Each structure stands twice: as C-alpha cells, then as structure tokens.
Coordinates of C-alpha atoms in Angstrom, one line a residue:
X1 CA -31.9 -118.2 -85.9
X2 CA -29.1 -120.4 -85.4
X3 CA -28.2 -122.6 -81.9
X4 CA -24.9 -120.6 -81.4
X5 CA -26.0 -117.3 -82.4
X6 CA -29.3 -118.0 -79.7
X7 CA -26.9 -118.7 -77.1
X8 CA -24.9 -115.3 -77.4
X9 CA -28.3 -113.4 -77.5
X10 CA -29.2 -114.9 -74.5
X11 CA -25.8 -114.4 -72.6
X12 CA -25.2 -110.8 -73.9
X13 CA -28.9 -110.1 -72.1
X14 CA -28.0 -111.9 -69.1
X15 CA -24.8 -109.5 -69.1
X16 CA -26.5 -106.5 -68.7
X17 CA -28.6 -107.3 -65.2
X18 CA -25.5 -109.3 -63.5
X19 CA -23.4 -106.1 -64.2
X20 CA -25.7 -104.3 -63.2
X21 CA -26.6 -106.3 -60.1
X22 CA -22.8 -106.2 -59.3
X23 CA -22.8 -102.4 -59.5
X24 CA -25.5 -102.2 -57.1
X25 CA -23.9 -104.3 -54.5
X26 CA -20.5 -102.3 -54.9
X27 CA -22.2 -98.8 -54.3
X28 CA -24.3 -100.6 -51.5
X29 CA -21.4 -101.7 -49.7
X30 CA -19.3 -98.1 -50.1
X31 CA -22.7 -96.6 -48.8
X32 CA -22.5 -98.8 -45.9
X33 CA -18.6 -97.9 -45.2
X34 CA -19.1 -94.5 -45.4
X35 CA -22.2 -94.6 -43.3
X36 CA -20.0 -96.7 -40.3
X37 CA -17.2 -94.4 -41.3
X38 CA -19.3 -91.0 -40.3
X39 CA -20.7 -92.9 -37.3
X40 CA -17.4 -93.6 -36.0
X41 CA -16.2 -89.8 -36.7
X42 CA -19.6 -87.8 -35.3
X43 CA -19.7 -90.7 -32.3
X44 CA -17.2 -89.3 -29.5
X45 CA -15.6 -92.5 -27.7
X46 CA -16.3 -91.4 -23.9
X47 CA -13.9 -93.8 -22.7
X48 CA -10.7 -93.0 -20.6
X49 CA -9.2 -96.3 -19.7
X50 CA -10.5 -99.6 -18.2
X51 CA -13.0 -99.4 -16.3
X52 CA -13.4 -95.4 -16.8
X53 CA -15.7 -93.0 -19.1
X54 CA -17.0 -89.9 -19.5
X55 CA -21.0 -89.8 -19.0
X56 CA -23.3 -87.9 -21.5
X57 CA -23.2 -84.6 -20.5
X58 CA -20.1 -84.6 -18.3
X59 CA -16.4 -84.1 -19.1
X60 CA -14.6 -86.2 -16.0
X61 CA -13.9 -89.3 -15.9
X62 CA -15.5 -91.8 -13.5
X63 CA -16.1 -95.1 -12.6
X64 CA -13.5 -97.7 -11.0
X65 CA -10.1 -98.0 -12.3
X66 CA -8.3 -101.0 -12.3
X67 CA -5.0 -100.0 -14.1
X68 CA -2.6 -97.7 -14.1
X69 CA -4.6 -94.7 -15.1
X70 CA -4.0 -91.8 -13.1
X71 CA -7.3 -89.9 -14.3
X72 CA -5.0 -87.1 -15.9
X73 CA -3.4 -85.9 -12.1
X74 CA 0.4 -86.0 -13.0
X75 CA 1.2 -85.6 -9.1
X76 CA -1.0 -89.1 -8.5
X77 CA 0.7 -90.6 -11.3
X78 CA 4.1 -92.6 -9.6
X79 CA 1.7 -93.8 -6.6
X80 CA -0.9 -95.0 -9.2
X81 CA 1.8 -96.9 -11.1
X82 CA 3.0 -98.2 -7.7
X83 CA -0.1 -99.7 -7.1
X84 CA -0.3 -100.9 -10.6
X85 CA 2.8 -102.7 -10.4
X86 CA 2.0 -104.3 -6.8
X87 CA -1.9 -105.7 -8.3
X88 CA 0.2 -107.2 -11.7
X89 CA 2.1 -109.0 -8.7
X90 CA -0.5 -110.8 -7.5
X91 CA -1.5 -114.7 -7.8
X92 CA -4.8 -115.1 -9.3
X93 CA -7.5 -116.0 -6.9
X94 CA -5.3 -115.6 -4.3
X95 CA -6.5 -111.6 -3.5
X96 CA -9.6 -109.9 -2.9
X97 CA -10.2 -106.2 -3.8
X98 CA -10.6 -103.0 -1.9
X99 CA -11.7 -99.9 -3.7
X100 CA -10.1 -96.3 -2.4
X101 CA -13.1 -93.6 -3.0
X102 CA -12.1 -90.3 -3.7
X103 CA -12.4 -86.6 -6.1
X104 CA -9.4 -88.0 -8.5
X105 CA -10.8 -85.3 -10.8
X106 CA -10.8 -82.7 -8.4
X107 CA -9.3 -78.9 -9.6
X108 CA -7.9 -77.2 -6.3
X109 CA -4.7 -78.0 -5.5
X110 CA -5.5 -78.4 -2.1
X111 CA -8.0 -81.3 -2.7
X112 CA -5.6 -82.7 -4.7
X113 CA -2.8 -83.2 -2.5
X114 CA -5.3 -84.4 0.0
X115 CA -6.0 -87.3 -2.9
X116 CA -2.3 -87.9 -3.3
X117 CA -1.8 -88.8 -0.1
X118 CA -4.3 -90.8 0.9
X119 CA -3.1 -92.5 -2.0
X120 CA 0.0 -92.9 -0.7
X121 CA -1.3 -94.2 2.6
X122 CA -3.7 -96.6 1.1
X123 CA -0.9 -98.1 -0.7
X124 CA 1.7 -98.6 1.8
X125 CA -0.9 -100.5 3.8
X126 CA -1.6 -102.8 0.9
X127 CA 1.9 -103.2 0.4
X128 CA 2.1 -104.3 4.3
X129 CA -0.8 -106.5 3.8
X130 CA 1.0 -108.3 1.1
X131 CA 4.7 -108.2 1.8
X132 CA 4.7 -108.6 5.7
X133 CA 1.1 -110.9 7.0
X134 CA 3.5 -114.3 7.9
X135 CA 0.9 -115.8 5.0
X136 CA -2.0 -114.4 6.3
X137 CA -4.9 -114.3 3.6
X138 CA -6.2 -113.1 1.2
X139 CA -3.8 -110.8 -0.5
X140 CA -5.1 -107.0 -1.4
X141 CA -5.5 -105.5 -4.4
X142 CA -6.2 -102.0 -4.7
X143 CA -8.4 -100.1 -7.3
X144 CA -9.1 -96.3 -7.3
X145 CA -12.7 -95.5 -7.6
X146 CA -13.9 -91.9 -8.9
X147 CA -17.4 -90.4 -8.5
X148 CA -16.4 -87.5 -9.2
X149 CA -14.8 -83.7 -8.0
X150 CA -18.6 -83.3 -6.0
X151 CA -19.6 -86.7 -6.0
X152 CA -21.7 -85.8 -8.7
X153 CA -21.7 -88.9 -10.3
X154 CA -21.9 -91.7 -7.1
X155 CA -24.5 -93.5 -8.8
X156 CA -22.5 -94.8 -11.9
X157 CA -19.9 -95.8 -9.5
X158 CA -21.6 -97.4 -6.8
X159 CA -23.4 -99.5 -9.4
X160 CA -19.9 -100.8 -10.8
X161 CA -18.7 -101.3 -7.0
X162 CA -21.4 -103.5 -6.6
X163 CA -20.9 -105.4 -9.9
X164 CA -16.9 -105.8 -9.2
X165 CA -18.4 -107.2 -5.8
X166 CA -20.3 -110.0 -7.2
X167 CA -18.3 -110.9 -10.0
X168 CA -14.6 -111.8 -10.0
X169 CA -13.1 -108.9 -8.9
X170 CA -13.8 -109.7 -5.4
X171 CA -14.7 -107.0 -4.2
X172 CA -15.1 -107.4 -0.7
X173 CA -14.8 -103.5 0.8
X174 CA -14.3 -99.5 -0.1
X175 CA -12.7 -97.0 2.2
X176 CA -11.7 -93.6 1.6
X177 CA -14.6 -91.6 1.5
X178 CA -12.6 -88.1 2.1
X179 CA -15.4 -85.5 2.3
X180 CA -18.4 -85.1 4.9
X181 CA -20.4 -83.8 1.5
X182 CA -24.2 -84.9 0.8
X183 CA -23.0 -87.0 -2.1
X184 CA -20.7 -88.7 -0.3
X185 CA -23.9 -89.3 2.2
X186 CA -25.6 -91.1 -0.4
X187 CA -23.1 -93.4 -2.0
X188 CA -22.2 -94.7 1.6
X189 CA -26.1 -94.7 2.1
X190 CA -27.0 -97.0 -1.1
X191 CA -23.2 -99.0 -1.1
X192 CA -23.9 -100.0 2.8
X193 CA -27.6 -100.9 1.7
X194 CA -26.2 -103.8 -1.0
X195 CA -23.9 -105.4 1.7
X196 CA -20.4 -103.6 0.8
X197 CA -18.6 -102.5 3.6
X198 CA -17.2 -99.4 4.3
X199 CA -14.3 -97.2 6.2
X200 CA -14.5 -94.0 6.1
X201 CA -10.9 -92.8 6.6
X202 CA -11.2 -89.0 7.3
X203 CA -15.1 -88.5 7.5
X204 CA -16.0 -86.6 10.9
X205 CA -19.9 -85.3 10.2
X206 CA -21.8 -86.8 13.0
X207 CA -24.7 -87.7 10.7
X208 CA -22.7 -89.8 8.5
X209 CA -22.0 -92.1 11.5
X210 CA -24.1 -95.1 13.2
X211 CA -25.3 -95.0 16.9
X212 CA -27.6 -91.6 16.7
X213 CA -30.7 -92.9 18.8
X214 CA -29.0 -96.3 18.8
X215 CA -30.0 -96.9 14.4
X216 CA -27.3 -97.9 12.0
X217 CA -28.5 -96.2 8.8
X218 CA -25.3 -97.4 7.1
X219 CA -24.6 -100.8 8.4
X220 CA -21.4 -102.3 7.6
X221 CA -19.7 -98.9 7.9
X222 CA -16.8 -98.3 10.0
X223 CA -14.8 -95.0 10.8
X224 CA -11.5 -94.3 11.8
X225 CA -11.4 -90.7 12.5
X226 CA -13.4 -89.2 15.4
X227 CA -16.9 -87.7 14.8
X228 CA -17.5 -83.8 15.3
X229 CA -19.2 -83.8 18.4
X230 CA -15.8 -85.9 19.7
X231 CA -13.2 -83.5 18.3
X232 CA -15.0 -80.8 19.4
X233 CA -15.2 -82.2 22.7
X234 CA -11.6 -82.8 22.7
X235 CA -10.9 -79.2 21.4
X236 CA -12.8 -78.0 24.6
X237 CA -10.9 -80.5 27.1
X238 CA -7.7 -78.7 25.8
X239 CA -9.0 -74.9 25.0
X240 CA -10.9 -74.7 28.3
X241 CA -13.6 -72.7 26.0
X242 CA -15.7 -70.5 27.9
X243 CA -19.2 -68.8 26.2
X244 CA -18.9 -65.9 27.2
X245 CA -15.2 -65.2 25.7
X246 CA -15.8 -66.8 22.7
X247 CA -17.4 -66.1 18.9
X248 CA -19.4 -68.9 16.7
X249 CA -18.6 -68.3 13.0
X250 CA -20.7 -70.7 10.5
X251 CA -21.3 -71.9 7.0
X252 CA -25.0 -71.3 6.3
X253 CA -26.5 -73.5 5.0
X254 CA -23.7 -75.5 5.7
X255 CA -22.9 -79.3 4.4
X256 CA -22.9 -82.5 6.7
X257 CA -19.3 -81.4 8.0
X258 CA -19.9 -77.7 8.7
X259 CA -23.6 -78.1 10.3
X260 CA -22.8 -81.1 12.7
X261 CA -19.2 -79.2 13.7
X262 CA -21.4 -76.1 14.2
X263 CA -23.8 -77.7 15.9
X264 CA -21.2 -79.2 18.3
X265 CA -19.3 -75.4 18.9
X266 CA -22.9 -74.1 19.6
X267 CA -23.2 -76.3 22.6
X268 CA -20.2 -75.0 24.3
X269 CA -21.0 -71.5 24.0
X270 CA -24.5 -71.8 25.2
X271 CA -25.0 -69.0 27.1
X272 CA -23.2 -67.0 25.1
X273 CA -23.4 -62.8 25.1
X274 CA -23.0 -62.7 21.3
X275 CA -25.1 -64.0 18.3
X276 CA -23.5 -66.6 16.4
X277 CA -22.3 -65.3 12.7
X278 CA -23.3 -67.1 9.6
X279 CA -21.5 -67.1 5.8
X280 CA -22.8 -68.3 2.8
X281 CA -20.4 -69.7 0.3
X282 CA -20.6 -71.2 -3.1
X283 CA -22.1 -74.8 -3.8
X284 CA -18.9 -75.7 -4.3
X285 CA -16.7 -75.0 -1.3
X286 CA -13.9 -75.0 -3.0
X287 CA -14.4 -72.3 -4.6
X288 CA -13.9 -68.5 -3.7
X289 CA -17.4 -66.5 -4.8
X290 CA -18.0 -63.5 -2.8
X291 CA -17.7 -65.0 0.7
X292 CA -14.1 -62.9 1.6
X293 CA -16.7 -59.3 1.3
X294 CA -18.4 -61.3 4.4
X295 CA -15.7 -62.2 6.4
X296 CA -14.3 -58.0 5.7
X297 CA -17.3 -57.6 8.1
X298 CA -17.4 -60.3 10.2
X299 CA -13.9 -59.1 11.0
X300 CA -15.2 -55.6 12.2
X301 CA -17.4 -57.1 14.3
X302 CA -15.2 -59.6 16.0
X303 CA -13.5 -56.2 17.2
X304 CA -16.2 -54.9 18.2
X305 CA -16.4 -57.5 21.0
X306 CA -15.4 -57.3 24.5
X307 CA -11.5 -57.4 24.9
X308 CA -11.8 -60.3 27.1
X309 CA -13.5 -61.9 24.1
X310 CA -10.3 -63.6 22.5
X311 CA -11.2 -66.8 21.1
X312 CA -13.3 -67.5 17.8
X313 CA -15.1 -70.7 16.4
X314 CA -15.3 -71.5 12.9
X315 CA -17.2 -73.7 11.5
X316 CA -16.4 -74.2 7.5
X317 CA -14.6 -75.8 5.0
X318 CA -11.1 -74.9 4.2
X319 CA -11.3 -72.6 1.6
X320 CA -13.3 -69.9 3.7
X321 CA -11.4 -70.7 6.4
X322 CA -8.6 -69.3 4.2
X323 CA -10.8 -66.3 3.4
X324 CA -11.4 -65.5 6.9
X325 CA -8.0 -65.9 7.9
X326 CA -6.8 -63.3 5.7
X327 CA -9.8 -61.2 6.5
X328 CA -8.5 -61.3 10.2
X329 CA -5.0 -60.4 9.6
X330 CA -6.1 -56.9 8.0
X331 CA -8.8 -56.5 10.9
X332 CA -8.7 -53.4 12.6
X333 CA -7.8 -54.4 16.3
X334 CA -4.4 -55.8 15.6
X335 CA -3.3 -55.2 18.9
X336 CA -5.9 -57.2 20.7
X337 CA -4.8 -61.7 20.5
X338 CA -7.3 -64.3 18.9
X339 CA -7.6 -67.4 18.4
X340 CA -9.3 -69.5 15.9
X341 CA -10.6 -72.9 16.7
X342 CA -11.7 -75.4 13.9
X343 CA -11.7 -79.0 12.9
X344 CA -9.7 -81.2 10.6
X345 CA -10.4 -79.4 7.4
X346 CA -7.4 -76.6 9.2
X347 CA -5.4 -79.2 7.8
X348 CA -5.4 -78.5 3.6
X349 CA -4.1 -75.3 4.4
X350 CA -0.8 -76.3 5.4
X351 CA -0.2 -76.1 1.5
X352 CA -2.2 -73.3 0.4
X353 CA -0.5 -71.2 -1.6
X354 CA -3.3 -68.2 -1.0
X355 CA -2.9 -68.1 2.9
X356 CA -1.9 -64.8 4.2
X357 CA 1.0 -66.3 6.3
X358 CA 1.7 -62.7 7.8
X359 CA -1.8 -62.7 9.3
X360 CA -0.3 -65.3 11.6
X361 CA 1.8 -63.1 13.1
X362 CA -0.3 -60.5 14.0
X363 CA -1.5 -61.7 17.3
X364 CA -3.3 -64.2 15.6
X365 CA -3.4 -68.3 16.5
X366 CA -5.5 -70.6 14.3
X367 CA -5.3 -74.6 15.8
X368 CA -7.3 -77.2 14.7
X369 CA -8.3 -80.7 15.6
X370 CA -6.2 -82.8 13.2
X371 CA -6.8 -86.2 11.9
X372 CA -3.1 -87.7 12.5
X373 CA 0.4 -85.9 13.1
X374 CA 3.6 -87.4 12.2
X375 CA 5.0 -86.2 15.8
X376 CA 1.9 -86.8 18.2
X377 CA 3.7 -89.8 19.6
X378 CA 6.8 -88.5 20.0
X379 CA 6.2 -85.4 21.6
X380 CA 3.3 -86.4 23.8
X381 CA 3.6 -90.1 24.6
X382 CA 0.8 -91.5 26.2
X383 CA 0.3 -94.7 28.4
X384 CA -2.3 -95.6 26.4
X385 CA -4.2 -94.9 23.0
X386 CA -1.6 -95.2 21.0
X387 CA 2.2 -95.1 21.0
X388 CA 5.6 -94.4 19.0
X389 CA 6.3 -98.0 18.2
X390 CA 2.9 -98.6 17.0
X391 CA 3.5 -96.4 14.0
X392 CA 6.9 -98.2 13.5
X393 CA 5.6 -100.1 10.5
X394 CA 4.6 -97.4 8.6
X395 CA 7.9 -95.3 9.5
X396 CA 9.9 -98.3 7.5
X397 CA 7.6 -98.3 4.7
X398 CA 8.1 -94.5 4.7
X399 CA 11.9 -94.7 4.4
X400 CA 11.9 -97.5 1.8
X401 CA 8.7 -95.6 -0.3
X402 CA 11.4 -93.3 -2.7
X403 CA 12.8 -96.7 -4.7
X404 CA 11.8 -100.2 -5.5
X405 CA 10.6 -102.3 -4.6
X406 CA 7.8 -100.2 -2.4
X407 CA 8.3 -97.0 -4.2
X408 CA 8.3 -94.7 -6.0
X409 CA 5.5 -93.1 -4.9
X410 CA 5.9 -89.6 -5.1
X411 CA 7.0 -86.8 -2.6
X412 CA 5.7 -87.3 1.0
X413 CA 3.9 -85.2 3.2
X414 CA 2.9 -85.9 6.5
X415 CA 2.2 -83.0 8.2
X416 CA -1.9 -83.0 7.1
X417 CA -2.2 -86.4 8.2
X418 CA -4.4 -87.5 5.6
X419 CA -1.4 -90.2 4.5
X420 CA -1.5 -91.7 7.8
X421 CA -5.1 -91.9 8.7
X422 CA -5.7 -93.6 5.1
X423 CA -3.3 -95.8 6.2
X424 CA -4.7 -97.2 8.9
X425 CA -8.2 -97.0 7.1
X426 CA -6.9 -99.6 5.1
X427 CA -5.2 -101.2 8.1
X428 CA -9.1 -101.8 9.5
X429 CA -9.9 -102.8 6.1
X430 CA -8.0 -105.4 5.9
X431 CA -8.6 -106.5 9.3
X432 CA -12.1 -106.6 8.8
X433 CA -11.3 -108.8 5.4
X434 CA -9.2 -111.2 7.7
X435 CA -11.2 -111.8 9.8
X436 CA -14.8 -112.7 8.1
X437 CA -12.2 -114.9 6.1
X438 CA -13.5 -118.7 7.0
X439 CA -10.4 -120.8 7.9
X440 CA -9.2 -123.0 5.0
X441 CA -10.8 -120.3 2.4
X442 CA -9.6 -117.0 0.2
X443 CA -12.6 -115.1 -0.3
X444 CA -14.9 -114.0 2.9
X445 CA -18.7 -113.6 2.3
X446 CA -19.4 -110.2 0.8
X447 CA -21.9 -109.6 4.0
X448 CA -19.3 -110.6 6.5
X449 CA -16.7 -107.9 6.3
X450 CA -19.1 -105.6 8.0
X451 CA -19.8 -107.8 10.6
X452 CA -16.1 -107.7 11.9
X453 CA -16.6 -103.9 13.0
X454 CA -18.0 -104.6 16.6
X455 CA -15.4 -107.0 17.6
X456 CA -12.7 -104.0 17.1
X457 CA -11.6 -103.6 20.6
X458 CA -9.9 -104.7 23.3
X459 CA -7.0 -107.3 22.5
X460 CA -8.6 -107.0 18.7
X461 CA -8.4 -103.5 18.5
X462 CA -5.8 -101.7 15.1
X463 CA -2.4 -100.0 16.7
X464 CA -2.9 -97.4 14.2
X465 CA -0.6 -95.1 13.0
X466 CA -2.6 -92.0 14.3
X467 CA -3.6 -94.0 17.6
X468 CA -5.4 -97.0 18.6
X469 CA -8.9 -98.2 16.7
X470 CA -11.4 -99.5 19.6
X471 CA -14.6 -99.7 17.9
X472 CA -18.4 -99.1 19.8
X473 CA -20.8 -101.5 18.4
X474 CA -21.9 -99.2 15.6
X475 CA -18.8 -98.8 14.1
X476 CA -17.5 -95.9 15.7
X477 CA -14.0 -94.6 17.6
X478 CA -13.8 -94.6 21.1
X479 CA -12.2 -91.7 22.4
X480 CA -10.0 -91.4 19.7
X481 CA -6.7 -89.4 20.0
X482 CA -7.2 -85.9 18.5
X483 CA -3.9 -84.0 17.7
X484 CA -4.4 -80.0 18.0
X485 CA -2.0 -78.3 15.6
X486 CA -1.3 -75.0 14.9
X487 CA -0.7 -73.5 11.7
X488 CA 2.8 -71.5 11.6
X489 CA 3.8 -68.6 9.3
X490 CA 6.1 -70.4 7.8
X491 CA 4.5 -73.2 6.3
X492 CA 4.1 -75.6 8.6
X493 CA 1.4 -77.0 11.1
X494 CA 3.3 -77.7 14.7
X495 CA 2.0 -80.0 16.9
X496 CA 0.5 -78.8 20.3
X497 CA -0.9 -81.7 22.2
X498 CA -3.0 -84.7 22.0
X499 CA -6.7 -84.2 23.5
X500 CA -9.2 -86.8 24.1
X501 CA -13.0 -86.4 23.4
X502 CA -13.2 -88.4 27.3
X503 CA -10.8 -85.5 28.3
X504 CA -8.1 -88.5 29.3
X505 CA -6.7 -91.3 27.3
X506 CA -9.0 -94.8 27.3
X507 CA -7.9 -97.7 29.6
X508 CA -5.5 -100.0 29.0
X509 CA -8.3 -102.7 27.6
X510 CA -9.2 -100.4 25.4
X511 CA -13.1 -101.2 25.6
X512 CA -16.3 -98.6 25.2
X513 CA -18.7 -98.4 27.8
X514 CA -22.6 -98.6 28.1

C-alpha cells in the first residue's frame, strides 16, 4: 500500500467518528434547548412586579412594593403612581423608608375604599414631609406593603420588612395596620420583636395595645386612634347609656376588635335585665354566610323588650352590621325608636352599596364612634385636643391633591375618616423618624424610632388632623377626641359631637397622668 493512498484510509476512518461525534453534540444541545424550553413553559413565573409574587399555593400578590404597581386595584392606581413619582424624586441617601401595611388585594368594595384612602392620606403626609420640613431630615419614601386580603400571608412580608430594614432601603418604620384581625396581631407581634417600629393608624382592639398590667408586648408600637375600652367610654359620656334600657348584640367568637369592643359594652350594661345576644359569622367577616337568618331573629326579640328599652349595642364588623341594619328596618315594632351604638367599623358603610337606607327612616338611629371627621373641628371647636387650624395643612394638600404637582390622586373621600387618621399616622411616623435622627446624620438607628413614642406629649405632642397625639408611656392616646356620627339615609355620615374617653377634653399641657 502506497503513502498517499494510507493517508486517505486513515482520514476517511477518522471521518466517520468526528461526524459522528459532531452529530451527538448537535442532538445533545437541541435536547438540552427543548428541555430549558419545557421548563420555562410548565414553570409558572409567580412574580407580579418588584418586590411582589404569588406564593405556592396562593393566587395574590404579596410582599412589599416599591414601584408603581397598584396590585391590580384600578381605584388605587393614580395614588400609587403619585407616590411613585414623589420616591423617583428623591436624592439617594438622602431618605429613609416607611412601609404602609394594608389588604391591597382585598375583594369587598368597602375594604377597598378603606385602602384607597389611607393611601391617600399616607401620601399627602409624605408629600408634607418632603415639600414643607424648612430642611428637616431625612426625606420619606413610601412603599406599600401587602400580606394579604386576611393577612394570610404576614410571614413572607414581615420577613422582607425586616430585610429592606437592614439593607439599603432604610427601612426605619411601618404604619397602617387597618384591621384589629389575629393576623394582623402577629405581624405587629414578630415586626415589633426585630426592632421595627410601628403605628397603627386605625387599630382600636385593646389587646393589640401596650400598657395591659403595665407589659409592652409590642414594644416600639405606637397608635393613633383610641383603644375600645376609650371609645366606648366616650360613647357612654355622650349616650348616657343606661343597663337597664339597653341590648348587647355580639360576634361570637368574635376577632380582637369585636371581643375587646364587646367586652367594653358588657361593662356598661352590667346589671342589665336582658341576656346579651351573640351571632356567629363567616371566618371572613367580609363576607355574608347565613348571619342575616340570625339577625331576622334577633330583631324579634329586640321587640320583645320593654318599650323603655330603646338603645342597642353592637358589637361586630361592618358587614353584619349591615345585615343587622337591614334586619331592623323590617322588624316588627316599627313604631317603637332605637338606637344602635357601635364603634369605628360604622364607618365603611357610608359607601355600602347593600345598606337598606330606608331602614333609617324608620325610627331607627345608628351612630358610631368614628376615627376622624372632616367637620369635627368646625362644628364643635374645642379649647383643647385639637382645633380647626391644626388640620390646616392637610386642607391645602387637599385642594392642590386633583393636579401636579401633589396630585392626582384619585377622588376624595373624607367622610370615613380613614384618609385623615392615616395621615396623621404618618404624621407620628415621621416624627418619631425625626427625632431618633442624631444631629449631623440621615439615617436614625433602626431601634431608635420606637424609642421616640413616650416623649409624644406635652409641647412634643402631633396637632393631628383628627386631634391632638399625647402619647402615655406605652404608646398609647390620651383621651383622644372621638367623633360620634350618624349614618343618614342619604348617603352620608353627619357629625354629632366630639366625646372624650375622660368625659372632657385633656388640659392645655396635654400630659397623661399616673
């Protein structure tokens, strides 16, 4: 065999492997593409925007937003993009954040218009922060945190609070917190336990509170509407109730809001003739279940009272309340007056589209203890505890909220009050920021914020929108003005008076007692 014709043997057998070789890299490689290719397909991406996903097993979105995601709620969606616009604004390192807790995903209408506007409120206290401080620091940005329609899902997001408050976020408090609910127990629980402030804005259950047999269970938490026992106090100091011409009505087995409210009615009608009468609604409150077949029967019983019997107590969320309300406009003694008495959650039903309005003029009165009332100061000024021209600020902002460079945020509605207490939660917020804030620095120590809370008072309390802030040592409202209101039949919730849990307004210094 010849040189030349040994060298063609030998490359025409080396052919055959390398082409072979090369085929098996090319059907490798496809293999591999279509395997990533029916990963990516079969794998559903769970996220919703920065910051936000949908956990295994769950369809909302949660976690902490920090754009201009509006988690899918058109009516949220120009405040969101208000706030969006105002964070873009800001220096870096030149702001710390605050996070606003609360049900973004929630379903009822009436829990979502409760969102949007202490949304609104939240925001237009940021925007004061920044845009009116004579260079006070730091600046505030604002992120919307969601853990959920029930709070199902706290744990994911107090985990990412915590993160955003040791890494540069700057995370330095969260307020919000809009529902007494056992959820909403435990996030302030575990996010007070890792050093993260807290202010509640329209929280009222008396076990979600410092100062019970003198323990702080959530230290670093601060409120800014009155506890249950304190409205309830203040409802009596204005409704002169008496036990023997009154009616306990009660969610059983209640949440933290309902069972410290009943609680507190229970203790003005000791004494009373008639048993107390329980309901038992859904786990979720919102919803309708069976609970309007109860109320039917309740109702015959309330007439089967004494006819000097004319006032009733209700201790429950809003949507029974609505049930029960309707229940009494089709009672049989229509000729004989009532009146219900409840706290702030009266105040979603100035929207509800399901309220028998009629019922309210059927000899029938239902007033509640409200958070805030766009004409408490107005119509009832006081001396003290608050005043017309301390809710001046927020007026302005009010006026100048429908175009740039504050607004758009949105249509305004006062009337449940939940814009103005959330803005003077954030007021206290960033009080409480300002002040742990060392002189000559941006950022205050994660731990200090908290601190600020017992040092509210006096010449350092918040002229807040819905009254003044004077804060016990646990973090607490001193006899905190408590608008009554009563719902109308046409829509509207008029303001009746200011009450005090002290049955008078606090003195001029503004400081608790012993």
């Amino acid at each position: 065999m010849g040189r030349g014709m040994w060298v063609r043997l030998r490359e025409h057998v080396w052919e055959i492997p390398l082409r072979r070789y090369l085929a098996l890299l090319l059907c490798g490689a496809l293999l591999a593409g279509l395997f990533f290719a029916v990963r990516v397909l079969t794998e559903e991406d769970r996220s919703c925007a920065e910051g936000v996903v949908r956990p295994e097993g769950g369809s909302e979105c949660v976690g902490v937003s920090t754009s201009a995601y509006d988690f899918g709620q058109p009516r949220l969606r120009e405040t969101v993009r208000a706030i969006d616009r105002e964070n873009r604004s800001l220096k870096p390192g030149s702001y710390v954040t605050v996070a606003l807790l609360e049900p973004y995903t929630a379903t009822d209408r009436d829990t979502v218009d409760h969102v949007l506007h202490q949304l609104q409120g939240s925001y237009l206290a940021q925007y004061r922060a920044n845009h009116s401080a004579n260079g006070q620091t730091p600046a505030i940005r604002l992120v919307l945190a969601n853990a959920g329609a029930g709070g199902q899902h706290w744990e994911h997001t107090v985990d990412q609070l915590e993160r955003m408050a040791k890494g540069p976020d700057r995370l330095r408090a969260v307020t919000g917190i809009g529902q007494s609910t056992h959820n909403t127990k435990k996030a302030v629980r575990e996010l007070t336990r890792r050093g993260i402030a807290v202010i509640g804005s329209s929280i009222t259950a008396d076990d979600l509170a410092n100062g019970k047999d003198g323990t702080d269970p959530f230290p670093g938490l601060a409120r800014v509407a009155p506890t249950n026992t304190d409205e309830a106090r203040a409802l009596a100091s204005f409704a002169k109730v008496t036990a023997g011409q009154a009616l306990l009505v009660y969610d059983k087995p209640g949440d933290p809001y309902t069972r410290t409210l009943q609680a507190s009615f229970a203790r003005l009608l000791e004494g009373s003739p008639y048993e107390p009468q329980p309901f038992t609604p859904p786990d979720d409150r919102s919803a309708e279940g069976t609970t309007a077949n109860t109320f039917r029967q309740i109702t015959d019983l309330v007439c089967d009272t004494s006819e000097s019997t004319d006032t009733i107590l209700f201790a429950g969320r809003h949507t029974q309340l609505r049930q029960f309300i309707n229940a009494l406009g089709a009672r049989g003694c229509q000729d004989r007056e009532f009146t219900v008495l409840t706290g702030d959650e009266g105040s979603y039903l100035t929207g509800d589209q399901d309220l028998d309005r009629g019922a309210l003029r059927r000899n029938l009165s239902v007033r509640y203890t409200a958070l805030a009332h766009p004409d408490a100061w107005e119509r009832d000024p006081a001396k003290t505890g608050g005043s017309a021209e301390d809710s001046e600020a927020l007026r302005g902002l009010l006026a100048a909220s429908g175009r740039a460079p504050v607004g758009p945020i949105g249509p305004l509605a006062l009337q449940d009050g939940q814009l103005i207490i959330a803005y003077d939660a954030m007021q206290l917020a960033v009080h409480g920021i300002r002040e742990a804030t060392p002189e000559g620095k941006v950022v205050p120590p994660l731990a200090d914020v908290g601190l600020q809370w017992p040092q509210v008072k006096g010449s350092l309390k918040v002229r807040g929108a819905s009254g003044w802030i004077c804060l016990d040592v646990h973090g607490n409202p001193y006899d905190k003005a408590v608008p009554i209101v009563e719902l109308t039949a046409e829509g509207s919730a008029r303001f009746v008076r200011i009450a005090w849990p002290e049955g008078r307004p606090p003195g001029k210094e503004c400081l608790p007692p012993s």
